[in-house]
Coordinates of C-alpha atoms and ligand atoms in Angstrom, one line a residue:
M1 CA -0.1 0.2 0.0
R2 CA 2.9 2.4 0.8
E3 CA 4.9 1.4 -2.2
A4 CA 1.7 2.0 -4.3
V5 CA 1.4 5.5 -2.8
F6 CA 5.0 6.1 -3.2
L7 CA 4.7 5.1 -6.6
Q8 CA 2.4 7.3 -7.4
F9 CA 4.0 10.0 -5.7
L10 CA 6.9 9.2 -8.0
L11 CA 4.6 9.2 -11.2
G12 CA 3.2 12.2 -10.3
I13 CA 6.4 14.0 -10.1
L14 CA 7.7 12.5 -13.4
A15 CA 4.4 13.9 -15.3
C16 CA 5.1 17.1 -13.8
F17 CA 8.5 17.3 -14.9
I18 CA 7.6 16.2 -18.7
V19 CA 4.9 18.5 -18.6
F20 CA 6.3 21.6 -16.9
C21 CA 9.9 21.4 -16.4
A22 CA 10.8 20.3 -20.0
N23 CA 9.7 23.8 -21.0
A24 CA 11.9 25.2 -18.2
E25 CA 14.9 25.1 -20.9
D26 CA 12.8 27.2 -23.3
P27 CA 13.1 31.1 -23.0
Y28 CA 10.4 32.8 -21.3
R29 CA 9.0 36.1 -22.9
D30 CA 7.3 38.3 -20.1
Y31 CA 4.6 41.0 -21.4
T32 CA 2.3 43.3 -19.5
W33 CA -0.3 44.8 -22.1
V34 CA -2.7 47.3 -20.8
V35 CA -5.8 47.4 -23.0
T36 CA -7.5 50.7 -23.0
Y37 CA -9.9 52.8 -25.4
G38 CA -8.2 55.6 -27.6
T39 CA -8.8 58.0 -30.6
R40 CA -7.5 57.3 -33.8
A41 CA -8.4 58.3 -37.3
P42 CA -7.9 55.2 -39.6
L43 CA -10.0 56.5 -42.3
G44 CA -9.8 60.0 -41.5
V45 CA -12.6 60.1 -39.1
Y46 CA -11.6 60.4 -35.6
Q47 CA -13.0 57.4 -33.6
K48 CA -12.9 55.2 -30.5
V49 CA -10.3 52.2 -31.0
I50 CA -9.0 49.5 -28.6
L51 CA -5.2 50.2 -27.7
I52 CA -2.8 47.8 -26.5
N53 CA -0.1 49.8 -24.6
N54 CA -1.2 52.7 -26.4
Q55 CA -0.5 51.1 -29.8
F56 CA -3.1 50.5 -32.9
P57 CA -2.6 47.6 -34.0
G58 CA -1.3 46.2 -31.0
P59 CA 2.5 45.3 -30.5
P60 CA 3.6 42.7 -32.6
I61 CA 4.9 39.5 -30.5
E62 CA 8.2 38.2 -32.0
A63 CA 9.2 35.0 -30.6
V64 CA 10.8 31.7 -31.5
T65 CA 9.3 28.1 -31.4
N66 CA 8.8 26.6 -28.2
D67 CA 9.2 30.0 -26.4
N68 CA 6.9 30.3 -23.1
I69 CA 4.6 33.2 -23.6
I70 CA 3.5 35.2 -20.5
I71 CA 1.0 37.9 -20.9
N72 CA -0.5 39.9 -18.2
V73 CA -3.5 41.5 -20.0
I74 CA -4.8 44.5 -18.0
N75 CA -8.4 45.4 -19.3
Q76 CA -9.2 49.0 -18.8
L77 CA -12.1 48.8 -21.2
D78 CA -15.9 49.1 -19.8
E79 CA -16.6 45.4 -20.9
P80 CA -15.5 41.9 -20.2
F81 CA -12.5 41.2 -22.6
L82 CA -10.4 38.4 -24.1
V83 CA -7.7 37.8 -26.5
T84 CA -7.5 34.6 -28.4
W85 CA -4.0 33.5 -30.3
H86 CA -5.0 32.7 -33.7
G87 CA -3.4 29.7 -35.1
I88 CA -1.4 28.9 -31.8
K89 CA -2.3 25.4 -31.0
Q90 CA -2.0 25.6 -27.2
R91 CA -1.2 22.0 -27.0
R92 CA -3.1 20.3 -24.1
T93 CA -4.3 23.4 -22.6
S94 CA -7.3 25.0 -24.0
W95 CA -7.6 26.9 -20.9
Q96 CA -5.4 29.7 -22.7
D97 CA -7.1 29.6 -25.7
G98 CA -9.0 33.0 -24.7
V99 CA -12.4 32.3 -26.2
L100 CA -15.7 32.3 -24.2
G101 CA -16.0 28.4 -24.4
T102 CA -12.8 28.1 -22.5
N103 CA -12.3 31.3 -20.4
C104 CA -14.2 33.5 -18.3
P105 CA -14.0 37.0 -19.8
I106 CA -11.4 39.5 -18.0
P107 CA -14.0 41.6 -16.1
P108 CA -13.6 45.4 -16.9
H109 CA -10.8 47.1 -14.6
S110 CA -9.1 43.7 -13.7
N111 CA -6.6 41.7 -15.3
W112 CA -5.4 38.0 -16.2
T113 CA -2.3 36.5 -16.9
Y114 CA -2.1 34.1 -20.0
K115 CA 0.6 31.3 -19.9
F116 CA 1.4 29.2 -23.2
Q117 CA 4.2 27.8 -25.0
L118 CA 4.5 27.9 -28.6
K119 CA 5.3 24.2 -28.8
D120 CA 6.6 23.1 -32.3
Q121 CA 5.2 25.9 -34.1
I122 CA 6.6 28.1 -36.6
G123 CA 5.2 31.0 -38.9
T124 CA 2.8 33.8 -39.2
F125 CA 0.0 34.4 -36.7
M126 CA -2.0 36.7 -35.2
Y127 CA -4.0 37.8 -31.9
Y128 CA -7.2 39.4 -31.4
P129 CA -9.9 40.1 -29.1
S130 CA -12.7 37.2 -29.5
T131 CA -15.3 39.1 -27.1
L132 CA -18.1 41.0 -28.6
L133 CA -17.4 42.9 -31.5
H134 CA -14.1 44.3 -30.0
R135 CA -11.6 43.5 -32.5
A136 CA -13.8 45.7 -35.0
I137 CA -12.0 48.6 -33.4
G138 CA -8.6 47.0 -32.7
G139 CA -6.7 45.1 -30.2
F140 CA -5.2 42.9 -32.8
G141 CA -1.6 42.4 -33.9
A142 CA 1.2 40.1 -35.4
L143 CA 2.2 37.2 -33.8
N144 CA 5.6 35.9 -35.6
V145 CA 7.1 32.8 -34.5
M146 CA 10.9 32.1 -36.1
Q147 CA 12.8 28.9 -36.3
R148 CA 14.9 27.9 -33.6
S149 CA 18.8 28.1 -34.6
V150 CA 19.0 24.3 -35.1
I151 CA 16.1 23.9 -37.5
S152 CA 16.8 24.6 -41.1
I153 CA 14.3 26.4 -43.5
P154 CA 13.5 25.4 -46.8
Y155 CA 14.2 28.9 -48.5
P156 CA 17.2 31.2 -48.3
A157 CA 17.2 33.3 -45.3
P158 CA 15.8 36.9 -46.1
D159 CA 17.4 40.0 -45.5
G160 CA 14.6 41.6 -43.7
E161 CA 11.2 40.8 -42.7
F162 CA 8.0 43.0 -43.0
T163 CA 4.6 42.3 -41.2
V164 CA 1.4 43.4 -43.2
L165 CA -1.6 43.2 -41.5
V166 CA -4.4 43.9 -44.1
G167 CA -8.1 44.3 -43.2
D168 CA -11.4 46.0 -43.7
W169 CA -12.3 48.6 -41.3
Y170 CA -15.7 50.2 -40.2
N171 CA -16.3 54.0 -39.1
A172 CA -19.4 52.8 -37.0
G173 CA -17.5 51.5 -34.0
D174 CA -18.1 48.0 -32.2
K175 CA -21.0 49.3 -30.0
A176 CA -22.9 50.7 -33.1
L177 CA -22.3 47.3 -35.2
K178 CA -23.5 45.4 -32.3
E179 CA -26.4 47.3 -31.8
R180 CA -27.0 46.8 -35.6
L181 CA -26.6 43.1 -35.3
D182 CA -28.6 42.8 -32.2
S183 CA -31.5 44.6 -33.9
G184 CA -31.6 42.0 -36.4
L185 CA -29.4 43.5 -39.4
G186 CA -26.3 42.3 -41.1
L187 CA -23.2 44.3 -41.3
P188 CA -22.8 46.9 -44.2
L189 CA -19.9 47.1 -46.6
P190 CA -16.9 48.2 -44.9
D191 CA -15.8 51.9 -45.2
G192 CA -12.3 50.9 -46.3
L193 CA -9.3 48.8 -46.0
L194 CA -6.1 49.2 -43.6
I195 CA -2.7 48.4 -44.1
N196 CA -0.8 48.3 -40.5
G197 CA -3.7 50.5 -39.1
V198 CA -3.6 53.4 -41.9
R199 CA -5.5 53.7 -45.1
R200 CA -2.6 54.6 -47.3
S201 CA 0.9 55.1 -48.0
Y202 CA 2.3 52.7 -45.2
T203 CA 5.8 52.4 -46.6
F204 CA 8.1 49.2 -46.2
T205 CA 11.8 50.4 -47.3
G206 CA 14.3 47.9 -48.6
Q207 CA 17.6 47.8 -50.4
R208 CA 18.0 46.9 -54.2
G209 CA 19.3 43.6 -54.6
K210 CA 18.1 42.2 -51.2
T211 CA 15.1 39.8 -50.4
Y212 CA 12.7 40.4 -48.1
K213 CA 10.0 38.2 -46.3
F214 CA 6.6 39.6 -46.3
R215 CA 4.2 38.1 -43.4
I216 CA 0.7 39.0 -44.8
T217 CA -2.3 38.5 -42.4
N218 CA -5.9 39.2 -43.4
V219 CA -7.0 40.9 -39.8
G220 CA -10.3 41.9 -41.1
I221 CA -13.7 40.8 -39.7
S222 CA -15.6 40.3 -42.9
T223 CA -14.0 40.6 -46.4
S224 CA -11.5 38.5 -48.5
I225 CA -8.8 40.5 -50.1
N226 CA -6.2 40.3 -53.0
F227 CA -2.5 41.4 -52.2
R228 CA -0.2 42.4 -54.9
I229 CA 3.0 44.4 -55.1
Q230 CA 3.9 46.5 -58.3
G231 CA 6.3 44.7 -60.6
H232 CA 7.2 42.3 -57.8
P233 CA 6.1 38.9 -58.1
M234 CA 5.9 37.0 -54.7
T235 CA 7.2 33.4 -53.8
L236 CA 4.9 31.7 -51.4
I237 CA 6.9 30.1 -48.5
E238 CA 4.8 29.7 -45.8
V239 CA 0.7 29.4 -45.1
E240 CA -0.2 29.4 -41.4
G241 CA 2.8 27.5 -40.1
S242 CA 3.1 25.2 -42.9
H243 CA 6.2 25.5 -45.5
S244 CA 4.3 25.9 -48.9
L245 CA 5.6 24.6 -52.3
Q246 CA 7.5 27.7 -53.3
E247 CA 5.4 29.1 -56.4
L248 CA 5.2 32.3 -57.8
Y249 CA 2.3 34.5 -57.7
E250 CA 1.6 38.0 -59.4
S251 CA -1.3 38.4 -56.7
I252 CA -2.8 36.2 -54.1
D253 CA -6.1 36.0 -52.3
I254 CA -6.0 36.0 -48.6
H255 CA -9.1 35.3 -46.8
A256 CA -10.6 36.4 -43.6
G257 CA -8.3 35.4 -40.8
Q258 CA -5.7 33.9 -43.0
S259 CA -1.9 34.2 -43.2
V260 CA 0.7 33.7 -46.1
A261 CA 4.5 34.7 -45.9
V262 CA 6.2 35.4 -49.2
L263 CA 9.8 36.3 -50.3
V264 CA 10.2 39.4 -52.7
E265 CA 13.3 40.2 -54.6
L266 CA 14.0 43.8 -54.9
L267 CA 15.6 43.6 -58.5
A268 CA 13.7 46.5 -60.2
S269 CA 14.9 50.1 -60.5
V270 CA 15.4 52.2 -57.2
K271 CA 12.1 53.8 -56.8
D272 CA 8.8 53.5 -55.0
Y273 CA 6.0 50.6 -56.0
Y274 CA 2.5 50.2 -55.2
I275 CA 1.5 47.6 -52.7
V276 CA -2.1 47.0 -53.3
A277 CA -4.8 45.4 -51.5
S278 CA -8.1 45.1 -52.7
T279 CA -11.5 43.6 -51.6
R280 CA -13.0 40.2 -53.4
F281 CA -16.5 39.4 -54.1
T282 CA -17.9 43.0 -53.0
K283 CA -19.7 45.6 -54.9
P284 CA -18.2 48.1 -55.1
I285 CA -14.6 47.0 -54.7
L286 CA -12.6 48.8 -52.1
T287 CA -8.7 49.4 -52.6
T288 CA -5.9 50.5 -50.3
T289 CA -2.3 50.9 -51.1
G290 CA 0.9 51.1 -49.2
V291 CA 4.5 51.6 -50.8
L292 CA 7.3 49.5 -51.4
R293 CA 10.5 51.9 -51.4
Y294 CA 13.8 51.1 -52.6
E295 CA 16.4 52.5 -50.3
G296 CA 17.7 56.0 -52.1
S297 CA 14.3 56.3 -54.1
H298 CA 13.4 59.9 -54.9
T299 CA 10.6 58.7 -57.4
P300 CA 7.1 58.3 -56.0
A301 CA 5.2 55.1 -57.2
S302 CA 3.4 55.6 -60.4
L303 CA 0.0 54.7 -61.6
P304 CA -1.7 52.5 -63.0
L305 CA -2.0 50.3 -60.0
P306 CA -1.5 46.5 -60.8
I307 CA -4.9 45.1 -61.5
G308 CA -6.2 42.0 -59.7
P309 CA -9.3 39.8 -59.6
T310 CA -12.4 41.2 -58.2
F311 CA -15.4 38.7 -58.5
Q312 CA -13.8 35.8 -60.2
V313 CA -14.6 32.8 -58.1
H314 CA -13.1 30.3 -60.2
W315 CA -9.9 32.1 -60.5
S316 CA -9.6 32.0 -56.8
M317 CA -10.4 28.2 -56.5
K318 CA -8.0 27.4 -59.0
Q319 CA -5.2 29.5 -57.1
A320 CA -6.2 27.9 -53.8
R321 CA -5.6 24.4 -55.4
T322 CA -2.2 25.4 -56.2
I323 CA -1.0 26.2 -52.5
R324 CA 0.3 23.1 -51.5
T325 CA 2.8 21.4 -49.0
N326 CA 6.4 21.0 -49.5
L327 CA 6.9 17.7 -49.0
T328 CA 10.7 17.5 -48.6
A329 CA 10.7 20.6 -46.2
N330 CA 11.2 20.6 -42.4
A331 CA 8.4 21.6 -40.1
A332 CA 9.3 23.4 -36.9
R333 CA 10.4 20.0 -35.5
P334 CA 13.3 18.5 -37.1
N335 CA 11.3 15.7 -38.8
P336 CA 10.1 16.0 -42.3
Q337 CA 6.3 17.1 -42.8
G338 CA 5.9 14.7 -45.4
S339 CA 6.4 11.7 -43.3
F340 CA 3.0 12.5 -42.2
H341 CA 1.0 10.7 -44.7
Y342 CA -2.8 12.1 -43.8
G343 CA -3.9 10.6 -47.1
T344 CA -3.6 7.0 -46.0
I345 CA -5.2 7.5 -42.6
K346 CA -8.7 6.1 -42.2
V347 CA -11.5 8.7 -41.4
V348 CA -13.4 7.3 -38.6
R349 CA -16.0 10.3 -38.6
T350 CA -17.2 12.9 -41.0
L351 CA -18.9 16.1 -40.2
V352 CA -20.8 17.8 -43.0
L353 CA -21.5 21.3 -41.5
A354 CA -23.8 23.4 -43.5
N355 CA -23.9 27.2 -42.6
A356 CA -27.3 29.0 -43.4
K357 CA -28.9 32.2 -42.7
A358 CA -31.7 32.2 -40.4
K359 CA -34.5 34.1 -38.8
I360 CA -35.0 33.2 -35.3
N361 CA -37.4 35.3 -33.1
G362 CA -37.7 37.4 -36.0
K363 CA -34.0 38.2 -36.1
L364 CA -31.4 37.6 -38.4
R365 CA -29.2 34.8 -37.1
Y366 CA -26.6 32.3 -38.5
A367 CA -26.7 28.5 -38.1
V368 CA -24.7 25.4 -38.5
N369 CA -26.5 22.1 -39.0
G370 CA -29.9 23.8 -37.9
I371 CA -28.1 25.4 -34.6
S372 CA -27.3 29.2 -33.9
Y373 CA -24.7 29.0 -31.3
V374 CA -25.2 31.2 -27.8
D375 CA -22.4 31.4 -25.3
P376 CA -23.6 30.1 -22.0
T377 CA -22.7 32.0 -19.3
T378 CA -20.6 29.4 -17.9
P379 CA -17.5 28.5 -20.4
L380 CA -17.8 25.0 -21.4
K381 CA -14.5 24.0 -20.3
L382 CA -15.2 24.8 -16.6
A383 CA -18.5 22.9 -16.9
D384 CA -16.4 19.9 -18.1
W385 CA -13.9 20.4 -15.5
F386 CA -16.0 20.9 -12.7
N387 CA -19.0 18.6 -13.9
I388 CA -21.3 21.0 -13.9
P389 CA -24.6 20.1 -15.7
G390 CA -27.0 21.9 -17.9
V391 CA -24.3 24.1 -19.7
F392 CA -24.1 21.9 -22.7
K393 CA -25.1 18.5 -24.1
L394 CA -22.7 16.6 -26.3
N395 CA -23.7 16.0 -29.9
S396 CA -26.7 18.2 -29.6
I397 CA -25.8 19.2 -33.0
K398 CA -25.8 16.5 -35.7
D399 CA -23.1 15.3 -37.9
V400 CA -25.1 16.2 -41.3
P401 CA -27.3 19.1 -41.9
T402 CA -30.9 18.7 -40.8
S403 CA -34.1 19.9 -42.3
G404 CA -36.4 22.3 -40.4
P405 CA -35.9 25.9 -39.0
A406 CA -33.0 26.6 -37.1
V407 CA -33.0 27.0 -33.4
L408 CA -30.7 28.8 -30.7
G409 CA -28.5 26.2 -28.9
V410 CA -24.9 25.3 -27.4
S411 CA -23.6 23.0 -30.1
V412 CA -20.5 20.7 -28.7
F413 CA -19.3 17.9 -30.9
G414 CA -18.0 15.0 -28.8
I415 CA -14.9 13.9 -30.3
T416 CA -12.6 10.9 -29.2
L417 CA -8.9 12.0 -28.8
H418 CA -6.9 11.2 -31.8
D419 CA -10.0 10.6 -34.1
F420 CA -9.2 11.2 -37.6
V421 CA -12.1 13.5 -38.7
E422 CA -13.2 14.5 -42.1
I423 CA -15.1 17.8 -42.1
V424 CA -17.2 19.5 -45.1
F425 CA -18.2 22.9 -44.8
Q426 CA -21.1 23.3 -47.3
N427 CA -21.9 26.9 -48.1
T428 CA -25.6 27.3 -48.8
E429 CA -25.0 31.1 -48.9
A430 CA -24.1 33.4 -52.1
A431 CA -21.5 34.6 -49.7
I432 CA -17.9 33.6 -49.2
Q433 CA -17.3 32.0 -46.0
S434 CA -14.1 31.6 -43.5
W435 CA -14.1 29.0 -41.3
H436 CA -11.2 28.7 -38.2
L437 CA -10.5 25.7 -35.8
D438 CA -8.8 26.2 -32.6
G439 CA -6.0 23.8 -31.3
S440 CA -5.3 21.9 -34.5
S441 CA -4.4 22.5 -38.1
F442 CA -5.8 20.6 -40.9
N443 CA -5.4 19.4 -44.5
V444 CA -7.5 21.1 -46.9
V445 CA -8.0 18.3 -49.5
G446 CA -10.8 19.9 -51.6
Y447 CA -12.8 22.6 -53.0
G448 CA -15.8 22.5 -55.2
S449 CA -18.8 24.0 -56.5
G450 CA -22.4 23.2 -55.5
Q451 CA -23.4 20.3 -53.2
W452 CA -20.6 18.1 -51.6
K453 CA -21.3 14.4 -52.4
P454 CA -19.5 11.3 -51.2
D455 CA -18.3 11.0 -54.8
S456 CA -16.6 14.4 -54.5
R457 CA -14.0 12.6 -52.3
K458 CA -12.4 11.2 -55.6
R459 CA -11.1 14.5 -56.4
Y460 CA -9.5 15.1 -52.7
N461 CA -5.6 15.9 -52.8
L462 CA -4.4 13.1 -50.5
V463 CA -0.8 13.7 -51.3
D464 CA 0.3 17.4 -50.6
A465 CA -2.9 19.4 -49.5
I466 CA -1.4 22.5 -47.3
S467 CA -2.1 22.2 -43.6
R468 CA -3.4 25.5 -42.1
H469 CA -5.9 26.7 -39.6
T470 CA -8.3 28.8 -41.5
V471 CA -9.8 28.0 -44.7
Q472 CA -12.2 29.7 -47.0
V473 CA -15.6 28.3 -48.6
Y474 CA -16.7 29.7 -51.8
P475 CA -20.3 31.0 -52.6
T476 CA -22.7 28.0 -53.0
S477 CA -19.6 25.6 -52.9
W478 CA -18.0 23.2 -50.5
T479 CA -14.4 22.8 -49.1
A480 CA -13.4 19.6 -47.3
I481 CA -10.7 19.1 -44.7
L482 CA -8.9 16.4 -43.1
V483 CA -7.8 16.6 -39.3
S484 CA -6.3 14.6 -36.7
L485 CA -7.9 15.5 -33.6
D486 CA -4.8 14.9 -31.0
N487 CA -5.0 17.9 -28.8
K488 CA -7.4 17.3 -25.9
G489 CA -9.5 20.0 -24.9
M490 CA -12.5 22.2 -26.0
W491 CA -12.0 23.9 -29.5
N492 CA -13.9 26.5 -30.9
L493 CA -14.5 26.1 -35.1
R494 CA -16.1 29.3 -36.0
S495 CA -16.7 31.8 -38.7
Q496 CA -14.1 34.3 -39.4
D497 CA -16.8 36.5 -40.4
W498 CA -17.4 38.1 -37.1
S499 CA -20.7 39.2 -37.5
K500 CA -21.7 35.7 -38.6
R501 CA -19.7 34.4 -35.6
Y502 CA -21.2 36.9 -33.1
L503 CA -24.9 35.7 -34.5
G504 CA -24.3 31.9 -34.0
Q505 CA -21.9 30.7 -36.7
Q506 CA -19.6 28.7 -34.7
C507 CA -19.6 25.4 -32.3
Y508 CA -17.1 23.7 -30.4
L509 CA -15.2 20.3 -30.6
R510 CA -14.8 18.6 -27.5
V511 CA -11.8 16.5 -27.9
W512 CA -11.7 14.1 -24.9
S513 CA -10.4 10.8 -23.4
N514 CA -11.5 9.8 -19.9
E515 CA -7.7 9.3 -18.9
K516 CA -6.9 12.0 -16.5
S517 CA -3.2 12.6 -17.3
L518 CA -0.8 15.4 -17.6
F519 CA 0.3 14.0 -20.4
T520 CA -2.8 14.4 -22.6
E521 CA -4.1 17.6 -21.0
T522 CA -2.9 20.1 -18.1
G523 CA -5.0 21.1 -15.1
I524 CA -7.0 24.2 -14.6
P525 CA -4.5 26.9 -14.2
P526 CA -4.3 28.4 -10.5
N527 CA -5.4 31.7 -11.8
A528 CA -8.4 30.6 -14.0
L529 CA -11.3 32.8 -13.6
R530 CA -14.6 31.6 -12.5
C531 CA -17.9 32.8 -13.7
G532 CA -21.5 31.5 -14.6
K533 CA -22.2 28.3 -12.7
A534 CA -18.4 28.1 -11.7
A535 CA -18.4 31.2 -10.1
H536 CA -18.2 29.8 -6.4
L537 CA -16.2 26.6 -7.3
Ligands
LIG1 C1 -2.8 41.0 -12.1 O1 -1.6 41.9 -12.1 C2 -0.7 42.0 -11.1 C3 0.4 42.8 -11.3 O2 0.1 43.9 -11.7 C4 -0.1 40.3 -11.0 O3 0.7 40.1 -9.8 C5 -1.2 39.3 -10.8 O4 -0.9 38.1 -10.8 C6 -2.4 39.6 -12.1 N1 -3.3 38.6 -11.8 C7 -3.7 37.7 -12.4 C8 -5.1 37.0 -12.2 O5 -3.2 37.5 -13.7
LIG2 C1 10.8 22.0 -51.1 O1 11.9 22.5 -49.8 C2 13.3 22.0 -50.3 C3 14.1 22.1 -48.8 O2 13.7 20.7 -48.1 C4 13.6 23.0 -51.3 O3 14.9 22.9 -51.5 C5 13.0 22.9 -52.5 O4 13.2 24.2 -53.2 C6 11.4 23.2 -51.9 N1 10.6 23.0 -53.3 C7 9.7 23.7 -53.6 C8 8.8 23.4 -55.0 O5 8.9 24.7 -52.9

């Protein structure tokens, strides 16, 4: 008996060592973020924005694979607030994911400290507020993860790096937009596009003869963009943490919530060149420009702007299929990405998720398989941890689209840890969709028009489909992904069109195994906030 207790004690120390102490040799990066309102005029009209440490956009996080990140977020807004780390997998710890299904919001005038590791990740990511419509007025920024020095990258090291946060912008402000949605209306067209928080002439300066990495993220809340640089083709090198085939692009589509990194060689004559972002599938088309300046240039950029696609859906779908994994390139860990033969793994479950516009109680909502998600006041993760009944019911959302009118609900798929799952996003609307999954990346194996059918699998890319965390679904079309759900936790699957998410186009995947072990999931953080039915636990 005593031996058993002792053994348990030893095992406990061992588990603790593996989970916590193994991280100790990786560097720590400490941040204090003061979140306040401020006044800026991104489109020439002064308005209230959200600042982090007085910056708009927020300060970039520049980190290295495996770094431990500690961020004390001090919420000085008048509303509850959370930040989510878009594309950061939060291995074994959805506790740090920063969405209302996993965390209680940080109350106004208080603070909470996130602690997470950038475990085995590399690439171009971002962060933004997940609460209400806060991100419509700022609080977002870049999260760039460089490779460790022992890891080689499959392209020549660039001479410099630029971060480009492009996104749509509304003058109306978050509260007015929220009121509009609450009253049953949709979002209007944005008022403009911003590059790094300004509407035009944001300038990136480089030297002739050198090569630069541009990390480009669509930080917008609703609109797909096309990105291009006058006279400078771009070599795609990375997509949301995966090394891509290094194809050359004149222009590239980036949908809401997506990131790419490209290399650009400065081989033209010394002058300024336009950088252009324009909206896709909108009427009218909105355009914004930045500047690529060669050091020593005295010549402003000259018109015409390079043209890009506007409505062409087929063009975009065709381009999307060319974005593939480089099977011989390393990942963040010293093992070849290509050794993960996702195409040969047996799918154990298929989810066909149909998004649809709905009217519930006379108001506009968005639903997935007939359920329009409503955040319970108790985070799902806390309900799970403390076994609080009545917060959610597993699989109340069906694996396939249902008929009948949409209803409000708390949709949680019950997934067994390590299940290999096929998810088909079926878009029943004439509008483009962008879907994001927290906690895991997935392989995008197919895009097609119309209705997905089992037969559509014949056209899947089962060899070198790109692995990413956010994928577009074209108007009245489908997109199929394969995902190995081997990260235990409660993970948000959501529309990156923020008004649609706000009005219900999201759900959660509860990735679960009964084994209670620090090897599969960390315990509740000591500082976890309590709220809802968990308030007094
Ligand atoms: C709030 O901030 C203080 C320091 O300003 C820190 O000591 C404390 O741990 C923080 N609280 C939480 C819950 O993170
Ligand atoms: C793939 O990666 C290798 C490095 O492992 C690199 O040499 C090669 O150029 C890349 N190929 C393409 C087409 O991206």
